[in-house]
Short mmCIF file of C-alpha atoms and ligand atoms in Angstrom, two decimals:
data_model
loop_
_atom_site.label_atom_id
_atom_site.label_comp_id
_atom_site.label_asym_id
_atom_site.label_seq_id
_atom_site.Cartn_x
_atom_site.Cartn_y
_atom_site.Cartn_z
CA MET I 16 18.45 -67.63 -30.29
CA ALA I 17 21.87 -66.46 -31.51
CA ASN I 18 21.97 -64.01 -33.98
CA ILE I 19 23.36 -65.59 -37.25
CA GLU I 20 25.34 -63.13 -38.83
CA LYS I 21 24.68 -62.55 -42.60
CA GLN I 22 27.11 -63.23 -45.09
CA LYS I 23 28.85 -59.74 -46.43
CA LEU I 24 28.57 -59.47 -50.32
CA ILE I 25 29.90 -56.62 -52.89
CA ILE I 26 28.08 -57.10 -55.84
CA ASP I 27 30.03 -55.78 -59.08
CA THR I 28 27.60 -55.22 -61.80
CA ASP I 29 27.20 -53.90 -65.14
CA PRO I 30 23.39 -53.61 -65.30
CA GLY I 31 21.91 -55.16 -67.39
CA HIS I 32 18.45 -57.02 -67.39
CA ASP I 33 19.86 -59.91 -65.89
CA ASP I 34 22.06 -58.22 -63.47
CA ALA I 35 18.73 -56.21 -62.37
CA LEU I 36 17.16 -59.75 -61.29
CA ALA I 37 20.30 -60.91 -59.79
CA ILE I 38 20.47 -57.90 -57.38
CA MET I 39 16.55 -58.35 -56.66
CA LEU I 40 17.09 -62.24 -55.89
CA LEU I 41 19.97 -61.53 -53.53
CA GLU I 42 18.37 -57.99 -51.74
CA LYS I 43 14.98 -59.83 -51.67
CA SER I 44 16.44 -63.14 -49.92
CA GLY I 45 17.26 -61.30 -46.85
CA LEU I 46 20.20 -63.55 -46.55
CA PHE I 47 22.86 -61.12 -47.11
CA ASP I 48 24.50 -58.13 -45.92
CA ILE I 49 25.10 -56.50 -49.06
CA GLN I 50 27.84 -53.66 -48.47
CA ALA I 51 28.24 -52.31 -51.70
CA ILE I 52 27.09 -52.29 -55.22
CA THR I 53 30.09 -51.32 -57.42
CA THR I 54 29.15 -50.49 -61.12
CA VAL I 55 31.41 -51.18 -64.29
CA ALA I 56 30.94 -50.45 -67.88
CA GLY I 57 30.07 -53.36 -69.80
CA ASN I 58 26.43 -53.74 -70.98
CA SER I 59 26.40 -50.11 -71.68
CA THR I 60 28.58 -47.11 -70.40
CA ILE I 61 29.65 -46.40 -66.80
CA GLN I 62 26.90 -43.52 -66.75
CA ASN I 63 24.20 -45.99 -68.02
CA THR I 64 25.13 -49.04 -65.91
CA THR I 65 25.05 -46.58 -62.83
CA ASN I 66 21.68 -45.01 -63.44
CA ASN I 67 20.32 -48.62 -63.85
CA ALA I 68 21.84 -49.63 -60.67
CA ARG I 69 19.83 -46.54 -58.99
CA TYR I 70 16.75 -47.80 -60.75
CA ILE I 71 16.80 -51.12 -59.54
CA LEU I 72 17.73 -50.24 -55.92
CA ASP I 73 14.86 -47.57 -56.01
CA LEU I 74 12.43 -50.39 -57.01
CA LEU I 75 13.29 -52.25 -54.11
CA ASP I 76 13.44 -49.48 -51.94
CA SER I 77 16.82 -50.31 -50.86
CA LYS I 78 19.65 -48.19 -49.40
CA ILE I 79 22.61 -50.41 -50.50
CA PRO I 80 25.31 -47.64 -51.56
CA ILE I 81 26.29 -47.63 -54.81
CA TYR I 82 29.81 -46.70 -56.11
CA SER I 83 30.62 -46.22 -59.73
CA GLY I 84 33.82 -47.77 -61.17
CA ALA I 85 35.68 -48.18 -64.39
CA ASN I 86 34.59 -46.56 -67.77
CA ALA I 87 36.44 -48.98 -69.98
CA PRO I 88 38.45 -52.16 -69.71
CA LEU I 89 42.14 -52.01 -68.35
CA THR I 90 43.61 -51.47 -71.75
CA ARG I 91 40.95 -52.00 -74.24
CA LYS I 92 38.29 -49.96 -75.92
CA LEU I 93 34.93 -50.87 -74.41
CA ILE I 94 32.78 -52.90 -76.46
CA LEU I 95 29.21 -52.67 -75.71
CA ALA I 96 26.33 -55.33 -75.49
CA GLU I 97 23.64 -55.48 -77.80
CA VAL I 98 21.11 -57.59 -75.92
CA HIS I 99 20.25 -55.10 -73.44
CA GLY I 100 19.49 -52.06 -75.61
CA PRO I 101 21.35 -48.92 -75.84
CA ASN I 102 20.82 -47.73 -72.46
CA GLY I 103 21.45 -51.25 -71.11
CA LEU I 104 18.13 -51.78 -69.61
CA ALA I 105 15.91 -51.25 -72.50
CA GLY I 106 11.89 -51.47 -71.48
CA ALA I 107 12.81 -49.55 -67.92
CA ASN I 108 11.54 -46.05 -67.39
CA ILE I 109 14.97 -44.41 -66.53
CA THR I 110 14.63 -40.92 -65.74
CA LYS I 111 17.43 -40.36 -63.10
CA GLN I 112 20.83 -39.66 -63.58
CA GLU I 113 22.95 -41.04 -60.93
CA PRO I 114 26.18 -39.53 -60.00
CA LEU I 115 29.39 -41.02 -60.90
CA THR I 116 31.55 -41.34 -57.87
CA GLY I 117 34.50 -42.86 -59.57
CA THR I 118 35.33 -44.67 -56.44
CA ALA I 119 34.67 -48.30 -56.84
CA VAL I 120 38.01 -49.71 -56.49
CA GLU I 121 38.71 -47.78 -53.25
CA ARG I 122 35.66 -48.98 -51.76
CA ILE I 123 36.34 -52.48 -52.55
CA ILE I 124 39.73 -52.37 -51.03
CA GLU I 125 38.56 -50.69 -48.37
CA LEU I 126 35.70 -52.90 -47.63
CA VAL I 127 37.81 -55.86 -47.82
CA LYS I 128 40.52 -54.88 -45.52
CA ASN I 129 37.70 -53.50 -42.89
CA ASN I 130 36.58 -57.07 -43.01
CA PRO I 131 39.14 -59.43 -43.53
CA HIS I 132 38.22 -63.08 -44.67
CA GLU I 133 34.42 -62.03 -44.52
CA ILE I 134 33.63 -60.24 -47.98
CA SER I 135 32.30 -62.42 -51.04
CA ILE I 136 32.41 -60.62 -54.30
CA LEU I 137 29.72 -61.47 -56.77
CA ALA I 138 31.28 -60.61 -60.03
CA ILE I 139 28.48 -60.15 -63.07
CA GLY I 140 30.12 -57.75 -65.50
CA PRO I 141 33.45 -57.42 -67.01
CA LEU I 142 36.05 -58.00 -64.21
CA THR I 143 37.74 -54.61 -64.58
CA ASN I 144 37.25 -53.10 -60.99
CA ILE I 145 38.30 -56.14 -59.26
CA ALA I 146 41.45 -56.67 -61.16
CA ASP I 147 42.12 -53.10 -60.64
CA ALA I 148 41.59 -53.49 -56.83
CA LEU I 149 43.99 -56.72 -56.68
CA THR I 150 46.39 -54.80 -58.84
CA ARG I 151 46.46 -51.61 -56.92
CA ASP I 152 46.57 -53.40 -53.32
CA SER I 153 47.74 -56.95 -53.50
CA SER I 154 47.40 -57.16 -49.64
CA ILE I 155 43.49 -57.78 -50.22
CA ILE I 156 44.04 -60.69 -52.29
CA PRO I 157 44.34 -63.30 -48.96
CA LEU I 158 41.54 -61.28 -47.12
CA ILE I 159 38.79 -62.17 -49.83
CA ARG I 160 36.31 -64.45 -48.97
CA GLU I 161 35.55 -65.90 -52.16
CA ILE I 162 34.52 -64.48 -55.47
CA VAL I 163 31.55 -65.86 -57.74
CA ILE I 164 31.72 -64.95 -61.44
CA MET I 165 29.22 -65.16 -64.21
CA GLY I 166 31.53 -65.72 -67.15
CA GLY I 167 33.18 -68.11 -69.49
CA ALA I 168 32.28 -70.75 -71.81
CA ILE I 169 34.04 -74.37 -71.10
CA ALA I 170 32.56 -77.00 -73.32
CA VAL I 171 30.02 -74.82 -75.14
CA PRO I 172 30.31 -71.96 -77.90
CA GLY I 173 30.81 -68.39 -77.13
CA ASN I 174 27.94 -65.70 -77.07
CA LYS I 175 30.32 -62.96 -77.96
CA ASN I 176 32.78 -64.57 -80.63
CA ARG I 177 33.21 -68.28 -81.28
CA VAL I 178 34.49 -69.30 -78.10
CA ALA I 179 34.37 -66.51 -75.79
CA GLU I 180 31.42 -65.12 -73.09
CA PHE I 181 30.64 -61.80 -73.05
CA ASN I 182 31.96 -60.50 -69.52
CA ILE I 183 35.63 -62.30 -70.19
CA PHE I 184 35.65 -61.05 -73.95
CA VAL I 185 35.11 -57.58 -72.87
CA ASP I 186 38.24 -57.22 -70.70
CA PRO I 187 40.34 -60.47 -70.79
CA ASP I 188 43.10 -58.73 -69.37
CA ALA I 189 41.19 -57.89 -65.97
CA ALA I 190 40.17 -61.71 -66.26
CA ASP I 191 43.48 -62.90 -66.63
CA ILE I 192 44.66 -61.23 -63.50
CA ILE I 193 41.55 -62.73 -61.21
CA PHE I 194 42.20 -66.36 -62.62
CA ARG I 195 45.92 -65.89 -61.89
CA ALA I 196 45.36 -64.65 -58.30
CA PRO I 197 45.36 -67.28 -55.49
CA ILE I 198 41.57 -66.28 -54.37
CA LYS I 199 38.73 -69.02 -53.73
CA LYS I 200 36.79 -68.48 -57.24
CA THR I 201 33.51 -70.19 -58.59
CA LEU I 202 32.82 -69.61 -62.24
CA ILE I 203 29.14 -69.97 -63.73
CA PRO I 204 29.74 -70.10 -67.08
CA LEU I 205 27.40 -70.17 -70.22
CA ASP I 206 27.63 -74.23 -70.06
CA ALA I 207 25.41 -73.89 -66.60
CA CYS I 208 23.43 -70.79 -67.94
CA ASN I 209 22.29 -71.74 -71.44
CA ASN I 210 19.44 -74.22 -70.10
CA VAL I 211 18.28 -71.82 -67.33
CA PHE I 212 15.47 -69.37 -68.59
CA LEU I 213 12.15 -68.08 -67.99
CA SER I 214 9.51 -67.50 -70.45
CA ILE I 215 7.33 -64.37 -70.36
CA ASN I 216 4.73 -66.45 -68.76
CA ASP I 217 6.92 -67.64 -65.98
CA PHE I 218 7.05 -63.80 -64.73
CA GLU I 219 3.18 -64.06 -64.44
CA GLU I 220 3.72 -65.84 -61.11
CA LEU I 221 4.68 -62.39 -60.02
CA LYS I 222 1.73 -60.82 -60.68
CA ASN I 223 0.92 -59.70 -57.09
CA SER I 224 4.29 -58.29 -56.42
CA PRO I 225 5.13 -54.31 -57.16
CA LEU I 226 8.14 -55.55 -58.78
CA TYR I 227 5.70 -57.28 -61.91
CA ARG I 228 5.10 -54.32 -63.97
CA PRO I 229 8.69 -53.09 -64.21
CA ILE I 230 10.18 -56.64 -64.43
CA LYS I 231 7.37 -57.61 -67.38
CA GLU I 232 8.38 -54.03 -69.06
CA MET I 233 12.21 -54.83 -68.92
CA MET I 234 11.77 -58.88 -69.82
CA ALA I 235 9.71 -58.21 -72.78
CA HIS I 236 12.89 -56.28 -74.47
CA TYR I 237 15.27 -58.82 -72.99
CA ILE I 238 13.42 -61.94 -74.10
CA GLN I 239 13.39 -60.40 -77.70
CA GLY I 240 16.85 -59.60 -77.43
CA ILE I 241 17.84 -63.05 -76.43
CA LEU I 242 16.02 -64.63 -79.28
CA ASN I 243 17.53 -62.54 -81.81
CA PHE I 244 20.95 -62.93 -80.56
CA GLU I 245 21.00 -66.43 -78.83
CA LYS I 246 17.99 -68.03 -80.52
CA THR I 247 16.46 -69.14 -77.08
CA SER I 248 12.92 -68.40 -76.32
CA GLY I 249 13.31 -66.95 -72.76
CA ALA I 250 15.19 -64.89 -70.58
CA ILE I 251 18.51 -66.68 -69.93
CA MET I 252 19.21 -66.30 -66.22
CA TYR I 253 22.93 -65.72 -66.38
CA ASP I 254 23.74 -63.29 -63.59
CA PRO I 255 20.61 -64.43 -61.57
CA LEU I 256 22.21 -68.19 -61.48
CA ALA I 257 25.71 -66.68 -60.61
CA ALA I 258 23.75 -65.06 -57.42
CA TYR I 259 21.66 -68.22 -56.62
CA PHE I 260 25.13 -70.09 -56.21
CA PHE I 261 25.53 -68.19 -52.76
CA ILE I 262 21.96 -69.14 -51.91
CA ASN I 263 21.82 -72.82 -52.98
CA PRO I 264 25.16 -74.21 -53.97
CA VAL I 265 24.16 -77.67 -53.88
CA ALA I 266 21.79 -77.19 -57.08
CA PHE I 267 24.91 -76.98 -59.09
CA GLU I 268 27.15 -79.79 -60.35
CA THR I 269 30.71 -78.51 -60.17
CA GLU I 270 34.14 -79.66 -61.01
CA MET I 271 37.59 -78.06 -59.88
CA MET I 272 39.34 -77.18 -63.33
CA ASP I 273 42.64 -75.44 -64.70
CA ILE I 274 41.53 -72.47 -66.57
CA LYS I 275 43.74 -69.89 -68.42
CA ILE I 276 42.21 -66.82 -70.20
CA GLU I 277 42.93 -65.96 -73.95
CA THR I 278 44.56 -62.45 -74.10
CA GLN I 279 46.71 -62.28 -77.30
CA SER I 280 44.78 -63.74 -80.03
CA GLU I 281 42.09 -61.50 -81.83
CA LEU I 282 40.29 -64.60 -82.99
CA THR I 283 39.84 -66.12 -79.53
CA ARG I 284 39.90 -63.16 -77.58
CA GLY I 285 38.75 -63.89 -73.91
CA MET I 286 38.46 -67.81 -74.43
CA THR I 287 38.36 -69.48 -71.13
CA VAL I 288 40.73 -72.27 -71.81
CA ALA I 289 40.38 -75.28 -69.70
CA GLU I 290 42.77 -78.20 -69.52
CA ARG I 291 40.30 -80.90 -70.20
CA ARG I 292 42.54 -83.40 -71.38
CA SER I 293 42.80 -86.44 -69.18
CA TRP I 294 46.74 -86.64 -69.39
CA GLY I 295 47.30 -82.72 -69.08
CA GLU I 296 49.19 -81.41 -66.14
CA LYS I 297 46.49 -79.91 -64.13
CA ASN I 298 47.01 -76.62 -61.65
CA PRO I 299 43.05 -76.43 -60.41
CA ASN I 300 42.11 -72.80 -59.96
CA VAL I 301 38.79 -72.29 -60.21
CA LEU I 302 35.47 -74.37 -59.32
CA VAL I 303 33.45 -74.38 -62.22
CA ALA I 304 29.51 -75.16 -62.53
CA LYS I 305 29.01 -77.57 -65.06
CA SER I 306 25.11 -77.32 -64.86
CA ALA I 307 22.29 -76.07 -62.52
CA ASP I 308 18.99 -77.64 -61.47
CA ARG I 309 16.66 -75.28 -63.65
CA ALA I 310 13.31 -76.41 -61.80
CA GLU I 311 14.72 -75.62 -58.39
CA PHE I 312 16.26 -72.38 -59.32
CA THR I 313 12.90 -71.35 -61.00
CA LYS I 314 10.92 -72.35 -58.13
CA ASN I 315 13.31 -70.45 -55.55
CA PHE I 316 13.91 -67.32 -57.87
CA LEU I 317 9.95 -66.79 -58.26
CA GLU I 318 9.49 -67.41 -54.54
CA ILE I 319 11.96 -65.17 -53.41
CA LEU I 320 10.75 -62.38 -55.84
CA ASN I 321 7.27 -62.61 -54.77
CA ARG I 322 8.16 -61.82 -50.87
C1 BDR Z 18 26.86 -61.77 -69.32
O1 BDR Z 18 26.98 -60.80 -70.42
C2 BDR Z 18 25.74 -59.75 -69.88
O2 BDR Z 18 25.40 -59.29 -71.09
C3 BDR Z 18 24.92 -60.23 -69.06
O3 BDR Z 18 24.41 -59.27 -68.32
C4 BDR Z 18 25.92 -61.33 -68.22
O4 BDR Z 18 26.46 -60.66 -67.25
C5 BDR Z 18 26.43 -63.09 -69.94
O5 BDR Z 18 27.37 -63.33 -70.97
CA1 CA Z 19 25.98 -58.64 -66.26
#
């Protein structure tokens, strides 16, 4: 039987409880050749998000290399998330300090050049590293296979200000660079994510897995954070849902849209401004997930994590 080549991925991430689950989902699925985890400041500082990435890979007994990246947005001050606690992964027993390589951007450029048209990027933090890579070496733009981004709020309120989702809000200048670049892009915004959440009891399905205890400890904190800030009783699966797009894209209802990023206003900073007028001139630049099949996601997610 022919040896089917696995899809090559870079995961750019700021772990983060939901980032942790996204990494677990892709790694445990066995479907991907994950070439690198690149870390970015967002949910917490670069030191914390990189320590957290190491913690997650250790839990998985995974040898995926970690490269640390930006310690702040391209031009603005870093604004940290609140739901994940001060270290970005409240509830996890983080004991190791991971050395910072500071080489995420170089590594992204190198991997794309060495694997033309083969590397897909899952971006589940602020888009700083990826925008920096495109700016430093624009020759990689036509060589990237696709980027799947967790971010944005199209027809629903924001989760950071009235209109903006956290990842885009933190570094709107980086998002603007990505959204203008002629690269195949898919956006998994709050519109699709808000309805896809797991209760603490759902995680009981994992009780025979070695991941059960660490996941339960992390999720107790995340679920409380989500309840405080979003008023939803469950762990919203933002980043795992974006990861799931690589596994089962038909579980999503999608539409090509023309989206621009607000970078000038303070009030609407980071808004993903979609042309939704029927008569507006449209230059579609991104495939947008409008909704996702929650039952299908939950079934597949728990099955894969149980492997
Ligand atoms: C996004 O913001 C972060 O807090 C999460 O990890 C996710 O990537 C949701 O808005
Ligand atoms: Ca994230």
